[in-house]
Tab-separated table of N, CA and C in Angstrom:
chain	number	residue	atom	x	y	z
A	1	GLN	N	3.570	-2.879	5.689
A	1	GLN	CA	3.857	-1.938	6.759
A	1	GLN	C	3.257	-0.573	6.409
A	2	VAL	N	2.496	-0.033	7.335
A	2	VAL	CA	1.862	1.264	7.147
A	2	VAL	C	2.456	2.240	8.146
A	3	GLN	N	2.780	3.425	7.678
A	3	GLN	CA	3.291	4.473	8.555
A	3	GLN	C	2.413	5.702	8.458
A	4	LEU	N	2.222	6.350	9.588
A	4	LEU	CA	1.482	7.602	9.655
A	4	LEU	C	2.405	8.672	10.198
A	5	VAL	N	2.525	9.765	9.475
A	5	VAL	CA	3.380	10.868	9.906
A	5	VAL	C	2.520	12.095	10.127
A	6	GLU	N	2.534	12.567	11.372
A	6	GLU	CA	1.735	13.723	11.747
A	6	GLU	C	2.613	14.952	11.837
A	7	SER	N	2.001	16.104	11.608
A	7	SER	CA	2.719	17.362	11.756
A	7	SER	C	1.721	18.470	12.036
A	8	GLY	N	2.243	19.613	12.476
A	8	GLY	CA	1.408	20.788	12.654
A	8	GLY	C	1.112	21.177	14.086
A	9	GLY	N	1.502	20.355	15.040
A	9	GLY	CA	1.252	20.714	16.421
A	9	GLY	C	2.155	21.855	16.870
A	10	GLY	N	1.904	22.365	18.067
A	10	GLY	CA	2.730	23.434	18.598
A	10	GLY	C	2.059	24.155	19.734
A	11	LEU	N	2.614	25.311	20.049
A	11	LEU	CA	2.115	26.158	21.135
A	11	LEU	C	1.392	27.350	20.519
A	12	VAL	N	0.184	27.608	21.016
A	12	VAL	CA	-0.606	28.722	20.490
A	12	VAL	C	-1.387	29.347	21.629
A	13	GLN	N	-1.685	30.606	21.511
A	13	GLN	CA	-2.489	31.281	22.526
A	13	GLN	C	-3.967	30.961	22.321
A	14	ALA	N	-4.712	31.067	23.391
A	14	ALA	CA	-6.157	30.848	23.306
A	14	ALA	C	-6.756	31.780	22.252
A	15	GLY	N	-7.658	31.203	21.455
A	15	GLY	CA	-8.248	31.949	20.358
A	15	GLY	C	-7.533	31.776	19.042
A	16	GLY	N	-6.354	31.192	19.095
A	16	GLY	CA	-5.565	31.002	17.888
A	16	GLY	C	-5.964	29.759	17.112
A	17	SER	N	-5.179	29.484	16.069
A	17	SER	CA	-5.484	28.367	15.166
A	17	SER	C	-4.240	27.531	14.901
A	18	LEU	N	-4.478	26.264	14.615
A	18	LEU	CA	-3.443	25.346	14.167
A	18	LEU	C	-4.055	24.419	13.130
A	19	ARG	N	-3.203	23.900	12.252
A	19	ARG	CA	-3.661	22.922	11.276
A	19	ARG	C	-2.773	21.689	11.380
A	20	LEU	N	-3.383	20.573	11.692
A	20	LEU	CA	-2.659	19.310	11.779
A	20	LEU	C	-2.786	18.549	10.458
A	21	SER	N	-1.719	17.819	10.134
A	21	SER	CA	-1.730	16.968	8.942
A	21	SER	C	-1.259	15.579	9.325
A	22	CYS	N	-1.765	14.595	8.637
A	22	CYS	CA	-1.350	13.209	8.849
A	22	CYS	C	-1.335	12.512	7.502
A	23	THR	N	-0.162	12.017	7.109
A	23	THR	CA	-0.016	11.338	5.822
A	23	THR	C	0.332	9.875	6.029
A	24	ALA	N	-0.403	9.033	5.347
A	24	ALA	CA	-0.178	7.599	5.432
A	24	ALA	C	0.655	7.119	4.247
A	25	SER	N	1.558	6.184	4.523
A	25	SER	CA	2.368	5.604	3.460
A	25	SER	C	2.559	4.121	3.737
A	26	GLY	N	2.962	3.391	2.704
A	26	GLY	CA	3.194	1.965	2.879
A	26	GLY	C	2.191	1.135	2.100
A	27	SER	N	1.969	-0.065	2.580
A	27	SER	CA	1.095	-1.010	1.876
A	27	SER	C	-0.362	-0.756	2.249
A	28	ILE	N	-0.940	0.205	1.571
A	28	ILE	CA	-2.331	0.580	1.853
A	28	ILE	C	-3.192	0.130	0.699
A	29	PHE	N	-4.094	-0.770	0.982
A	29	PHE	CA	-4.970	-1.261	-0.076
A	29	PHE	C	-6.183	-0.370	-0.230
A	30	ARG	N	-6.846	-0.147	0.884
A	30	ARG	CA	-8.047	0.688	0.822
A	30	ARG	C	-8.239	1.365	2.166
A	31	ILE	N	-8.295	2.670	2.150
A	31	ILE	CA	-8.514	3.424	3.386
A	31	ILE	C	-9.998	3.655	3.560
A	32	ASN	N	-10.488	3.316	4.714
A	32	ASN	CA	-11.881	3.601	5.036
A	32	ASN	C	-11.959	4.928	5.762
A	33	THR	N	-11.974	4.877	7.065
A	33	THR	CA	-12.105	6.095	7.860
A	33	THR	C	-10.735	6.602	8.305
A	34	MET	N	-10.605	7.908	8.307
A	34	MET	CA	-9.441	8.550	8.921
A	34	MET	C	-9.962	9.437	10.049
A	35	ALA	N	-9.229	9.489	11.125
A	35	ALA	CA	-9.751	10.173	12.301
A	35	ALA	C	-8.635	10.843	13.092
A	36	TRP	N	-9.052	11.794	13.905
A	36	TRP	CA	-8.167	12.433	14.889
A	36	TRP	C	-8.717	12.162	16.284
A	37	TYR	N	-7.826	11.759	17.168
A	37	TYR	CA	-8.123	11.581	18.583
A	37	TYR	C	-7.190	12.500	19.358
A	38	ARG	N	-7.510	12.707	20.619
A	38	ARG	CA	-6.598	13.458	21.471
A	38	ARG	C	-6.595	12.850	22.870
A	39	GLN	N	-5.494	13.117	23.554
A	39	GLN	CA	-5.357	12.627	24.925
A	39	GLN	C	-4.711	13.704	25.767
A	40	ALA	N	-5.456	14.170	26.761
A	40	ALA	CA	-4.941	15.158	27.693
A	40	ALA	C	-4.268	14.419	28.842
A	41	PRO	N	-3.356	15.079	29.544
A	41	PRO	CA	-2.670	14.431	30.669
A	41	PRO	C	-3.662	13.895	31.690
A	42	GLY	N	-3.499	12.634	32.050
A	42	GLY	CA	-4.350	12.018	33.055
A	42	GLY	C	-5.733	11.627	32.565
A	43	LYS	N	-5.982	11.781	31.276
A	43	LYS	CA	-7.305	11.456	30.740
A	43	LYS	C	-7.195	10.394	29.655
A	44	GLN	N	-8.336	9.796	29.344
A	44	GLN	CA	-8.363	8.793	28.292
A	44	GLN	C	-8.334	9.455	26.914
A	45	ARG	N	-7.872	8.686	25.949
A	45	ARG	CA	-7.891	9.157	24.574
A	45	ARG	C	-9.348	9.269	24.109
A	46	GLU	N	-9.651	10.353	23.397
A	46	GLU	CA	-11.023	10.576	22.966
A	46	GLU	C	-11.068	10.990	21.497
A	47	LEU	N	-12.162	10.636	20.853
A	47	LEU	CA	-12.347	10.993	19.457
A	47	LEU	C	-12.603	12.487	19.325
A	48	VAL	N	-11.918	13.106	18.379
A	48	VAL	CA	-12.144	14.509	18.059
A	48	VAL	C	-13.044	14.620	16.825
A	49	ALA	N	-12.643	13.926	15.759
A	49	ALA	CA	-13.410	13.969	14.509
A	49	ALA	C	-12.970	12.819	13.622
A	50	ASP	N	-13.876	12.392	12.747
A	50	ASP	CA	-13.492	11.396	11.756
A	50	ASP	C	-14.166	11.697	10.423
A	51	ILE	N	-13.621	11.081	9.375
A	51	ILE	CA	-14.131	11.323	8.030
A	51	ILE	C	-14.027	10.026	7.238
A	52	THR	N	-15.101	9.666	6.556
A	52	THR	CA	-15.108	8.431	5.781
A	52	THR	C	-14.484	8.664	4.406
A	53	SER	N	-14.312	7.586	3.667
A	53	SER	CA	-13.749	7.693	2.325
A	53	SER	C	-14.667	8.488	1.399
A	54	ALA	N	-15.961	8.528	1.718
A	54	ALA	CA	-16.916	9.282	0.919
A	54	ALA	C	-17.001	10.743	1.344
A	55	GLY	N	-16.322	11.079	2.423
A	55	GLY	CA	-16.309	12.464	2.872
A	55	GLY	C	-17.297	12.809	3.970
A	56	SER	N	-18.000	11.826	4.489
A	56	SER	CA	-18.901	12.091	5.604
A	56	SER	C	-18.099	12.339	6.870
A	57	THR	N	-18.495	13.341	7.616
A	57	THR	CA	-17.730	13.732	8.805
A	57	THR	C	-18.545	13.569	10.082
A	58	ASN	N	-17.804	13.432	11.171
A	58	ASN	CA	-18.409	13.291	12.489
A	58	ASN	C	-17.519	14.033	13.470
A	59	TYR	N	-18.111	14.829	14.356
A	59	TYR	CA	-17.342	15.630	15.300
A	59	TYR	C	-17.802	15.397	16.729
A	60	ALA	N	-16.859	15.464	17.634
A	60	ALA	CA	-17.210	15.482	19.045
A	60	ALA	C	-17.885	16.816	19.344
A	61	GLU	N	-18.791	16.785	20.302
A	61	GLU	CA	-19.544	18.003	20.625
A	61	GLU	C	-18.631	19.158	21.013
A	62	PHE	N	-17.544	18.846	21.693
A	62	PHE	CA	-16.700	19.908	22.220
A	62	PHE	C	-15.864	20.612	21.156
A	63	VAL	N	-15.915	20.154	19.894
A	63	VAL	CA	-15.172	20.844	18.830
A	63	VAL	C	-16.073	21.328	17.709
A	64	LYS	N	-17.332	20.996	17.776
A	64	LYS	CA	-18.254	21.412	16.706
A	64	LYS	C	-18.253	22.936	16.550
A	65	GLY	N	-18.139	23.360	15.296
A	65	GLY	CA	-18.116	24.792	15.005
A	65	GLY	C	-16.743	25.422	15.101
A	66	ARG	N	-15.768	24.679	15.636
A	66	ARG	CA	-14.407	25.225	15.775
A	66	ARG	C	-13.388	24.453	14.932
A	67	PHE	N	-13.539	23.141	14.845
A	67	PHE	CA	-12.588	22.290	14.117
A	67	PHE	C	-13.239	21.787	12.833
A	68	THR	N	-12.396	21.582	11.828
A	68	THR	CA	-12.853	21.018	10.561
A	68	THR	C	-11.890	19.924	10.112
A	69	ILE	N	-12.434	18.761	9.852
A	69	ILE	CA	-11.625	17.657	9.340
A	69	ILE	C	-11.827	17.543	7.834
A	70	SER	N	-10.754	17.239	7.125
A	70	SER	CA	-10.840	17.051	5.681
A	70	SER	C	-9.780	16.034	5.269
A	71	ARG	N	-9.877	15.562	4.044
A	71	ARG	CA	-8.897	14.576	3.591
A	71	ARG	C	-8.645	14.744	2.095
A	72	ASP	N	-7.455	14.323	1.704
A	72	ASP	CA	-7.058	14.281	0.304
A	72	ASP	C	-6.756	12.819	-0.006
A	73	ASN	N	-7.684	12.151	-0.646
A	73	ASN	CA	-7.526	10.719	-0.885
A	73	ASN	C	-6.337	10.411	-1.803
A	74	ALA	N	-6.061	11.296	-2.722
A	74	ALA	CA	-4.939	11.069	-3.643
A	74	ALA	C	-3.605	11.087	-2.909
A	75	LYS	N	-3.561	11.823	-1.806
A	75	LYS	CA	-2.323	11.946	-1.028
A	75	LYS	C	-2.358	11.113	0.252
A	76	ASN	N	-3.448	10.382	0.475
A	76	ASN	CA	-3.605	9.601	1.714
A	76	ASN	C	-3.357	10.475	2.938
A	77	THR	N	-3.918	11.665	2.921
A	77	THR	CA	-3.670	12.644	3.976
A	77	THR	C	-4.986	13.136	4.562
A	78	VAL	N	-4.966	13.276	5.875
A	78	VAL	CA	-6.104	13.848	6.581
A	78	VAL	C	-5.632	15.095	7.309
A	79	TYR	N	-6.485	16.095	7.377
A	79	TYR	CA	-6.158	17.365	8.007
A	79	TYR	C	-7.141	17.653	9.137
A	80	LEU	N	-6.701	18.458	10.071
A	80	LEU	CA	-7.590	18.957	11.113
A	80	LEU	C	-7.289	20.438	11.284
A	81	GLN	N	-8.214	21.264	10.824
A	81	GLN	CA	-8.097	22.705	11.023
A	81	GLN	C	-8.750	23.041	12.357
A	82	MET	N	-7.973	23.627	13.250
A	82	MET	CA	-8.456	23.929	14.589
A	82	MET	C	-8.454	25.431	14.788
A	83	ASN	N	-9.635	25.993	14.959
A	83	ASN	CA	-9.794	27.432	15.189
A	83	ASN	C	-10.368	27.680	16.579
A	84	SER	N	-10.268	28.906	17.014
A	84	SER	CA	-10.797	29.302	18.334
A	84	SER	C	-10.337	28.334	19.419
A	85	LEU	N	-9.071	28.054	19.441
A	85	LEU	CA	-8.541	27.071	20.384
A	85	LEU	C	-8.681	27.547	21.814
A	86	LYS	N	-8.914	26.583	22.703
A	86	LYS	CA	-9.082	26.839	24.121
A	86	LYS	C	-8.009	26.082	24.892
A	87	PRO	N	-7.685	26.530	26.099
A	87	PRO	CA	-6.688	25.791	26.902
A	87	PRO	C	-7.074	24.323	27.099
A	88	GLU	N	-8.346	24.034	27.174
A	88	GLU	CA	-8.780	22.643	27.369
A	88	GLU	C	-8.584	21.783	26.119
A	89	ASP	N	-8.193	22.379	25.005
A	89	ASP	CA	-7.854	21.615	23.812
A	89	ASP	C	-6.427	21.068	23.876
A	90	THR	N	-5.705	21.436	24.892
A	90	THR	CA	-4.326	20.964	25.057
A	90	THR	C	-4.266	19.458	25.193
A	91	GLY	N	-3.315	18.853	24.493
A	91	GLY	CA	-3.129	17.418	24.576
A	91	GLY	C	-2.306	16.909	23.418
A	92	VAL	N	-2.123	15.610	23.384
A	92	VAL	CA	-1.449	14.971	22.263
A	92	VAL	C	-2.529	14.520	21.279
A	93	TYR	N	-2.376	14.922	20.056
A	93	TYR	CA	-3.348	14.593	19.016
A	93	TYR	C	-2.799	13.452	18.156
A	94	TYR	N	-3.619	12.426	18.000
A	94	TYR	CA	-3.225	11.223	17.266
A	94	TYR	C	-4.093	11.043	16.026
A	95	CYS	N	-3.457	10.639	14.965
A	95	CYS	CA	-4.149	10.289	13.739
A	95	CYS	C	-4.416	8.781	13.752
A	96	LYS	N	-5.592	8.388	13.286
A	96	LYS	CA	-5.943	6.979	13.181
A	96	LYS	C	-6.420	6.682	11.775
A	97	LEU	N	-5.943	5.563	11.277
A	97	LEU	CA	-6.292	5.134	9.925
A	97	LEU	C	-6.973	3.776	9.999
A	98	VAL	N	-8.127	3.684	9.407
A	98	VAL	CA	-8.864	2.426	9.381
A	98	VAL	C	-8.853	1.876	7.964
A	99	VAL	N	-8.255	0.680	7.819
A	99	VAL	CA	-8.262	-0.002	6.531
A	99	VAL	C	-8.942	-1.356	6.740
A	100	VAL	N	-9.111	-2.088	5.664
A	100	VAL	CA	-9.772	-3.385	5.781
A	100	VAL	C	-8.938	-4.304	6.669
A	101	GLY	N	-9.497	-4.670	7.796
A	101	GLY	CA	-8.850	-5.624	8.680
A	101	GLY	C	-7.861	-5.080	9.679
A	102	ALA	N	-7.647	-3.771	9.720
A	102	ALA	CA	-6.658	-3.241	10.649
A	102	ALA	C	-6.867	-1.762	10.930
A	103	ASN	N	-6.338	-1.339	12.077
A	103	ASN	CA	-6.297	0.075	12.439
A	103	ASN	C	-4.842	0.454	12.660
A	104	TYR	N	-4.495	1.669	12.309
A	104	TYR	CA	-3.138	2.163	12.511
A	104	TYR	C	-3.198	3.522	13.204
A	105	TRP	N	-2.176	3.770	14.036
A	105	TRP	CA	-2.092	5.024	14.782
A	105	TRP	C	-0.789	5.734	14.461
A	106	GLY	N	-0.866	7.061	14.459
A	106	GLY	CA	0.337	7.855	14.348
A	106	GLY	C	1.018	7.983	15.700
A	107	GLN	N	2.161	8.649	15.716
A	107	GLN	CA	2.952	8.770	16.944
A	107	GLN	C	2.451	9.889	17.851
A	108	GLY	N	1.594	10.748	17.316
A	108	GLY	CA	1.044	11.846	18.097
A	108	GLY	C	1.812	13.138	17.901
A	109	THR	N	1.081	14.239	18.002
A	109	THR	CA	1.698	15.562	17.928
A	109	THR	C	1.110	16.418	19.042
A	110	GLN	N	1.976	17.108	19.754
A	110	GLN	CA	1.561	17.883	20.928
A	110	GLN	C	0.935	19.206	20.501
A	111	VAL	N	-0.213	19.494	21.088
A	111	VAL	CA	-0.878	20.783	20.930
A	111	VAL	C	-1.014	21.401	22.318
A	112	THR	N	-0.489	22.600	22.478
A	112	THR	CA	-0.571	23.292	23.758
A	112	THR	C	-1.189	24.659	23.529
A	113	VAL	N	-2.263	24.919	24.257
A	113	VAL	CA	-2.971	26.189	24.135
A	113	VAL	C	-2.820	26.939	25.456
A	114	SER	N	-2.201	28.091	25.392
A	114	SER	CA	-1.976	28.876	26.607
A	114	SER	C	-3.107	29.886	26.801
A	115	SER	N	-3.380	30.159	28.060
A	115	SER	CA	-4.480	31.085	28.362
A	115	SER	C	-3.995	32.520	28.430
């Protein structure tokens, strides 16, 4: 059983910053990619950023230059530093963990950016 616990969401004004964290626990043999997705009301879930076990990163165009993904392999934790937040960044942010043979999702954390 694998569990993902997310934290760090909240309400922030446009231009502000938030840092999300996601820690995995349980029977984890090998973590490959860790990623952050988001889902705005009425929209599909979309990839924000991901990071491989080697540290290679990938970002959606709409967050490049503003968000930074990082991970601590010793702690099985992935972070998302979000700067220069915009109202359109509002949504539920989900952590995803890719291990051999399975994917796991966190419960989501709400991020609300006011204008």
